[in-house]
Coordinates of N, CA, C and O in Angstrom, one line a residue:
M1 N -2.0 -1.6 20.1 CA -1.4 -2.0 18.8 C -2.7 -2.4 17.8 O -3.5 -2.3 18.3
K2 N -3.0 -1.6 16.7 CA -3.9 -1.8 15.9 C -4.3 -3.4 15.6 O -3.4 -4.0 15.4
E3 N -5.9 -3.7 15.4 CA -6.0 -4.6 15.3 C -5.8 -4.8 13.4 O -5.8 -3.8 12.7
I4 N -5.2 -6.3 13.1 CA -4.8 -6.6 11.7 C -6.0 -5.9 10.6 O -6.0 -5.5 9.6
T5 N -7.7 -5.9 11.5 CA -8.8 -5.7 10.6 C -9.1 -4.2 10.2 O -9.2 -4.0 9.3
Q6 N -8.2 -3.4 11.2 CA -8.6 -2.0 11.4 C -7.4 -1.7 10.2 O -7.7 -0.8 9.6
I7 N -6.0 -2.4 10.2 CA -4.9 -2.0 9.1 C -5.7 -2.5 7.8 O -5.4 -1.6 6.9
V8 N -6.5 -3.3 7.5 CA -6.8 -3.6 6.0 C -7.8 -2.9 6.0 O -7.9 -2.1 4.4
Q9 N -8.7 -2.5 6.8 CA -10.0 -1.5 6.3 C -9.4 -0.1 5.9 O -9.6 0.8 5.2
E10 N -7.8 0.3 6.8 CA -7.4 1.3 6.4 C -6.7 1.7 5.0 O -7.1 2.7 3.9
M11 N -6.4 0.1 4.7 CA -5.6 0.1 3.2 C -6.3 0.2 2.3 O -6.3 0.7 1.1
I12 N -7.7 -0.4 2.3 CA -9.0 -0.6 1.1 C -9.4 0.9 1.4 O -9.7 0.9 -0.1
S13 N -9.4 1.2 2.1 CA -10.2 2.7 2.4 C -9.4 4.1 1.7 O -9.9 5.0 1.0
A14 N -8.5 3.7 1.4 CA -7.1 4.9 1.4 C -7.8 5.3 -0.2 O -8.0 4.1 -1.3
H15 N -7.8 6.6 -0.5 CA -7.4 6.5 -2.2 C -6.7 6.6 -2.8 O -6.9 6.2 -4.3
S16 N -5.4 6.0 -2.6 CA -4.3 5.7 -3.3 C -4.6 4.0 -3.5 O -3.6 3.5 -4.2
C17 N -5.3 3.4 -2.8 CA -5.4 1.5 -3.3 C -6.0 1.4 -4.5 O -7.3 1.8 -4.9
Y18 N -5.3 0.7 -5.0 CA -5.9 0.1 -6.6 C -6.7 -1.1 -6.4 O -7.0 -1.6 -5.1
Q19 N -7.7 -1.2 -7.2 CA -9.1 -2.1 -7.3 C -8.4 -3.4 -6.8 O -9.3 -3.8 -5.8
G20 N -7.5 -4.3 -7.1 CA -7.3 -5.6 -7.0 C -7.0 -5.5 -5.6 O -7.0 -6.7 -5.0
L21 N -6.3 -4.7 -5.0 CA -5.9 -4.4 -3.5 C -7.2 -4.9 -2.7 O -7.5 -5.4 -1.7
K22 N -8.2 -3.5 -3.2 CA -9.3 -3.4 -2.3 C -10.0 -4.8 -2.4 O -10.7 -5.1 -1.3
D23 N -10.4 -5.3 -3.5 CA -11.0 -6.4 -3.7 C -10.3 -7.6 -2.6 O -11.0 -8.1 -1.8
A24 N -8.8 -7.7 -2.5 CA -8.5 -8.9 -1.7 C -8.5 -8.6 -0.5 O -9.1 -9.2 0.7
G25 N -8.5 -7.3 -0.2 CA -8.8 -6.9 1.6 C -10.0 -7.2 1.8 O -10.4 -7.7 2.5
Q26 N -11.2 -6.8 0.7 CA -12.5 -7.0 1.3 C -13.0 -8.4 1.4 O -13.6 -8.8 2.4
A27 N -12.1 -9.2 0.4 CA -12.4 -10.5 0.5 C -12.0 -11.1 1.8 O -12.5 -11.9 2.6
Y28 N -10.5 -10.8 2.1 CA -10.4 -11.0 3.6 C -11.3 -10.9 5.1 O -12.1 -11.7 5.7
L29 N -11.4 -9.5 4.8 CA -12.2 -9.1 5.7 C -14.1 -9.9 6.0 O -14.5 -10.4 6.9
D30 N -14.5 -10.2 4.6 CA -15.6 -11.0 4.6 C -15.1 -12.5 4.7 O -16.5 -13.0 5.1
S31 N -14.3 -12.8 5.0 CA -13.9 -14.5 5.1 C -13.5 -14.6 6.6 O -13.9 -15.9 7.2
I32 N -13.6 -13.8 7.8 CA -12.8 -13.8 9.0 C -14.0 -14.8 9.6 O -15.1 -14.4 9.1
G33 N -13.7 -16.0 10.2 CA -14.2 -16.9 10.7 C -15.2 -18.0 10.4 O -15.7 -18.9 10.3
T34 N -14.6 -17.4 8.7 CA -15.2 -18.8 8.3 C -13.9 -19.8 7.6 O -13.1 -19.5 7.8
D35 N -14.2 -21.0 7.1 CA -13.2 -21.8 6.4 C -12.5 -21.3 5.3 O -11.0 -21.8 4.8
M36 N -12.9 -19.7 4.9 CA -11.7 -19.3 3.4 C -10.9 -18.5 4.1 O -10.5 -17.8 3.6
E37 N -11.1 -18.1 5.6 CA -10.1 -17.2 6.2 C -8.6 -17.2 5.9 O -7.8 -16.7 5.2
K38 N -8.0 -18.1 5.9 CA -6.5 -18.6 5.5 C -6.4 -18.6 4.2 O -5.4 -17.6 3.6
Q39 N -7.2 -19.1 3.6 CA -7.0 -19.0 2.0 C -6.8 -17.5 1.7 O -6.2 -16.7 0.9
A40 N -8.1 -16.6 1.7 CA -8.1 -15.3 1.7 C -7.1 -14.3 2.4 O -6.4 -13.6 1.8
A41 N -6.6 -14.7 3.4 CA -5.3 -14.3 4.2 C -4.3 -14.5 3.0 O -3.5 -13.4 3.2
K42 N -3.9 -15.5 2.5 CA -2.9 -15.8 1.8 C -2.8 -14.8 0.2 O -1.9 -14.1 0.1
K43 N -4.0 -14.7 0.1 CA -4.2 -13.7 -1.2 C -4.0 -12.7 -1.3 O -3.2 -12.2 -1.6
L44 N -4.3 -12.2 0.3 CA -4.4 -10.7 0.7 C -2.7 -10.2 0.7 O -2.5 -9.1 0.0
I45 N -2.1 -11.2 1.3 CA -0.3 -11.2 1.6 C -0.1 -11.0 0.2 O 1.1 -10.4 -0.2
E46 N -0.1 -12.2 -0.8 CA 0.4 -12.0 -2.1 C 0.0 -10.9 -3.0 O 0.9 -10.2 -3.5
V47 N -1.1 -10.0 -2.8 CA -1.2 -8.7 -3.7 C -0.9 -7.8 -2.6 O -0.4 -6.8 -3.3
T48 N -0.5 -7.9 -1.6 CA -0.3 -6.5 -0.9 C 1.2 -6.5 -1.2 O 1.8 -5.5 -1.4
E49 N 1.9 -7.5 -1.1 CA 3.4 -7.9 -1.6 C 4.0 -7.4 -2.9 O 5.0 -6.8 -3.1
D50 N 2.9 -7.3 -3.8 CA 3.1 -7.0 -5.3 C 2.6 -5.3 -5.4 O 3.1 -5.0 -6.6
S51 N 2.0 -5.3 -4.2 CA 1.4 -3.5 -4.7 C 2.0 -2.5 -3.8 O 1.9 -1.6 -4.4
V52 N 2.5 -3.0 -2.5 CA 3.6 -1.9 -2.2 C 4.8 -1.4 -3.0 O 5.3 -2.3 -3.3
Q53 N 4.7 0.0 -3.0 CA 5.9 0.2 -4.1 C 6.8 0.8 -3.0 O 6.8 1.3 -2.0
S54 N 8.3 0.6 -3.5 CA 9.4 1.2 -2.7 C 9.4 2.8 -2.9 O 8.9 3.5 -4.0
I55 N 9.9 3.4 -2.2 CA 10.3 4.8 -2.5 C 11.0 5.2 -3.8 O 10.3 6.3 -4.6
D56 N 11.7 4.3 -4.0 CA 12.8 4.6 -5.6 C 11.6 4.4 -6.3 O 11.7 5.3 -7.7
E57 N 10.7 3.3 -6.7 CA 9.8 3.6 -7.6 C 9.1 4.5 -7.6 O 8.4 4.8 -8.9
V58 N 8.2 5.0 -6.6 CA 7.4 6.2 -6.4 C 8.0 7.0 -7.1 O 7.3 8.2 -8.0
L59 N 9.1 7.6 -6.8 CA 9.9 9.2 -7.1 C 10.5 8.6 -8.6 O 9.9 9.9 -9.1
E60 N 10.4 7.8 -9.4 CA 10.9 7.3 -10.7 C 9.3 8.2 -11.1 O 9.3 8.4 -12.1
F61 N 8.2 7.4 -10.8 CA 6.7 7.6 -11.5 C 6.4 9.2 -11.4 O 6.4 9.5 -12.1
F62 N 6.9 9.5 -10.2 CA 6.6 11.0 -9.9 C 7.0 12.1 -11.0 O 6.6 12.9 -11.1
Q63 N 8.5 11.5 -11.0 CA 9.1 12.7 -12.4 C 9.0 11.9 -13.3 O 9.6 12.9 -14.4
S64 N 8.2 11.0 -14.1 CA 8.1 10.4 -15.4 C 7.3 11.3 -16.0 O 6.4 12.2 -15.4
E65 N 6.8 11.4 -17.3 CA 6.0 12.2 -17.9 C 4.5 11.4 -17.6 O 3.5 12.3 -17.3
R66 N 4.7 10.1 -17.5 CA 3.6 9.7 -17.1 C 2.8 10.3 -15.8 O 1.6 10.6 -15.4
G67 N 3.7 10.2 -15.1 CA 3.3 10.8 -13.4 C 2.6 12.0 -13.3 O 2.1 12.8 -13.0
K68 N 4.0 13.2 -14.4 CA 2.9 14.3 -14.3 C 1.6 14.4 -15.4 O 1.0 15.4 -14.8
Q69 N 1.4 13.5 -16.0 CA 0.2 13.6 -16.7 C -0.9 13.2 -15.6 O -1.9 13.6 -15.7
V70 N -0.7 12.1 -14.9 CA -1.5 11.7 -14.0 C -1.9 12.5 -12.9 O -2.8 13.0 -12.6
F71 N -0.8 13.5 -12.3 CA -1.2 14.1 -11.2 C -0.8 15.6 -11.4 O -1.5 16.3 -10.6
G72 N -0.4 15.9 -12.7 CA -0.6 17.0 -13.1 C 1.0 18.0 -12.7 O 1.5 17.4 -11.8
E73 N 1.6 18.9 -13.0 CA 3.0 19.1 -13.0 C 3.4 19.5 -11.4 O 4.1 19.1 -10.8
E74 N 2.6 20.2 -11.2 CA 2.9 20.9 -9.7 C 2.6 19.8 -8.4 O 3.4 19.5 -7.6
T75 N 1.6 19.0 -8.5 CA 1.6 17.7 -7.7 C 2.7 16.7 -7.7 O 2.9 16.5 -7.0
A76 N 2.7 16.8 -9.1 CA 3.9 15.3 -9.3 C 5.3 16.2 -8.8 O 6.1 15.1 -8.0
A77 N 5.4 17.3 -8.7 CA 6.7 18.5 -8.1 C 6.5 17.9 -6.8 O 7.6 17.7 -5.8
N78 N 5.6 18.3 -6.5 CA 5.2 18.0 -4.6 C 5.1 16.7 -4.1 O 6.2 16.9 -3.3
L79 N 5.1 15.6 -4.8 CA 5.2 14.7 -4.5 C 6.4 13.8 -4.6 O 7.1 13.1 -3.8
T80 N 7.1 14.6 -6.1 CA 8.8 14.2 -5.8 C 9.8 14.8 -4.8 O 10.2 14.2 -4.3
K81 N 9.3 16.0 -4.2 CA 9.9 16.7 -2.9 C 9.4 15.7 -1.9 O 10.6 15.7 -1.2
Q82 N 8.2 15.4 -1.9 CA 8.2 15.0 -0.2 C 8.9 13.0 -0.5 O 9.2 13.1 0.4
A83 N 8.8 12.6 -1.8 CA 9.4 11.3 -2.0 C 10.9 11.4 -1.7 O 11.2 10.5 -0.6
K84 N 11.6 12.7 -2.2 CA 13.1 12.9 -1.5 C 13.1 13.0 -0.1 O 14.3 12.4 0.5
E85 N 12.4 13.9 0.3 CA 12.6 13.6 1.9 C 12.2 11.9 2.8 O 13.0 12.0 3.8
V86 N 11.4 11.5 2.5 CA 11.0 10.3 2.7 C 12.1 9.5 2.6 O 13.1 8.6 3.5
K87 N 12.7 9.6 1.3 CA 14.1 8.6 1.0 C 15.6 8.8 2.0 O 16.4 7.9 2.5
A88 N 15.0 10.4 1.9 CA 16.6 11.3 3.1 C 16.6 10.6 4.6 O 17.6 10.7 4.6
K89 N 15.0 10.6 4.5 CA 15.3 10.1 6.4 C 15.3 8.3 6.4 O 14.8 7.6 7.1
D90 N 15.6 7.7 5.4 CA 16.0 6.1 5.0 C 14.8 5.4 5.0 O 14.5 4.5 5.2
G91 N 13.2 6.1 4.7 CA 12.3 5.8 4.0 C 12.4 4.9 3.1 O 12.9 4.8 2.0
K92 N 12.1 3.5 2.9 CA 12.1 2.3 2.1 C 11.0 2.1 0.9 O 10.9 1.9 -0.1
Y93 N 9.6 2.8 1.4 CA 8.7 2.5 1.0 C 7.6 3.7 0.7 O 8.0 4.8 0.9
C94 N 6.7 3.7 -0.3 CA 6.0 4.8 -0.9 C 5.2 5.1 0.7 O 4.8 4.4 1.9
F95 N 4.5 6.4 0.5 CA 4.1 7.1 1.7 C 2.8 7.1 1.6 O 2.0 7.8 2.3
C96 N 2.0 6.6 0.6 CA 0.7 6.7 0.1 C 0.0 6.0 1.4 O 0.6 4.8 2.1
P97 N -1.3 6.5 1.6 CA -2.1 5.8 2.8 C -2.2 4.3 2.7 O -1.9 3.5 3.4
A98 N -2.2 3.9 1.7 CA -2.4 2.2 1.0 C -1.2 1.6 1.6 O -0.9 0.6 1.8
C99 N 0.0 2.3 0.7 CA 1.4 1.6 0.7 C 1.4 1.7 2.6 O 2.5 0.5 2.8
T100 N 1.4 2.8 2.9 CA 1.8 2.8 4.5 C 1.1 1.5 5.8 O 1.7 1.0 6.4
A101 N -0.4 1.3 5.0 CA -1.1 0.3 5.8 C -0.4 -1.0 5.4 O -0.2 -1.9 6.0
G102 N -0.2 -0.8 4.2 CA 0.5 -2.3 3.2 C 1.6 -2.7 3.7 O 2.0 -4.1 4.3
V103 N 2.6 -1.8 4.5 CA 4.0 -2.1 5.0 C 3.5 -2.6 6.4 O 4.3 -3.7 6.8
E104 N 2.9 -2.1 7.1 CA 1.9 -2.1 8.6 C 1.7 -3.9 8.6 O 2.1 -4.7 9.3
L105 N 0.9 -3.9 7.6 CA 0.0 -5.3 7.1 C 1.3 -6.4 7.0 O 1.3 -7.8 7.9
L106 N 2.5 -6.2 6.3 CA 3.3 -7.0 5.7 C 4.0 -7.4 6.8 O 4.7 -8.5 7.3
K107 N 4.3 -6.8 8.1 CA 5.2 -6.8 8.9 C 4.4 -7.8 10.0 O 5.3 -8.1 11.0
R108 N 3.0 -7.5 9.7 CA 2.6 -8.5 10.7 C 1.5 -9.6 10.3 O 0.7 -10.4 10.8
K109 N 2.1 -9.9 9.0 CA 1.3 -11.1 8.6 C 1.5 -12.5 9.1 O 0.2 -13.3 8.8
A110 N 2.1 -13.0 9.9 CA 2.3 -14.1 10.5 C 1.2 -14.1 11.3 O 0.6 -15.1 11.7
E111 N 0.6 -12.6 11.4 CA -0.8 -13.0 12.9 C -1.9 -13.3 12.1 O -2.7 -14.0 12.7
I112 N -1.8 -13.4 10.5 CA -3.2 -14.1 10.0 C -2.9 -15.0 9.0 O -3.7 -15.4 8.4
L113 N -1.5 -15.5 8.5 CA -1.2 -16.4 7.9 C -1.8 -17.9 8.6 O -1.0 -18.4 10.0

């Protein structure tokens, strides 16, 4: 089983991780072993809960005009196809590396809180 620190590192290293989550993850890693660790862990879980996207949310974004602008038509179409495949297999969450690690972290949040 992966260590929590490894999951957090994977999450914040992902190209798809937004800056607020990167900051919360790094703050948690920096706080390990200090009296700030529990507070940083709480913040990390809060930000992760707000950041992990459902498959329906990302599917809607990939199909939107904004999604096409961000990713380009072809990439947005490929991401839409991939999201539909994930959803068809009962996937509940975004499949990007940051969300995948975030879901894993949330499943194990009791270990750090």
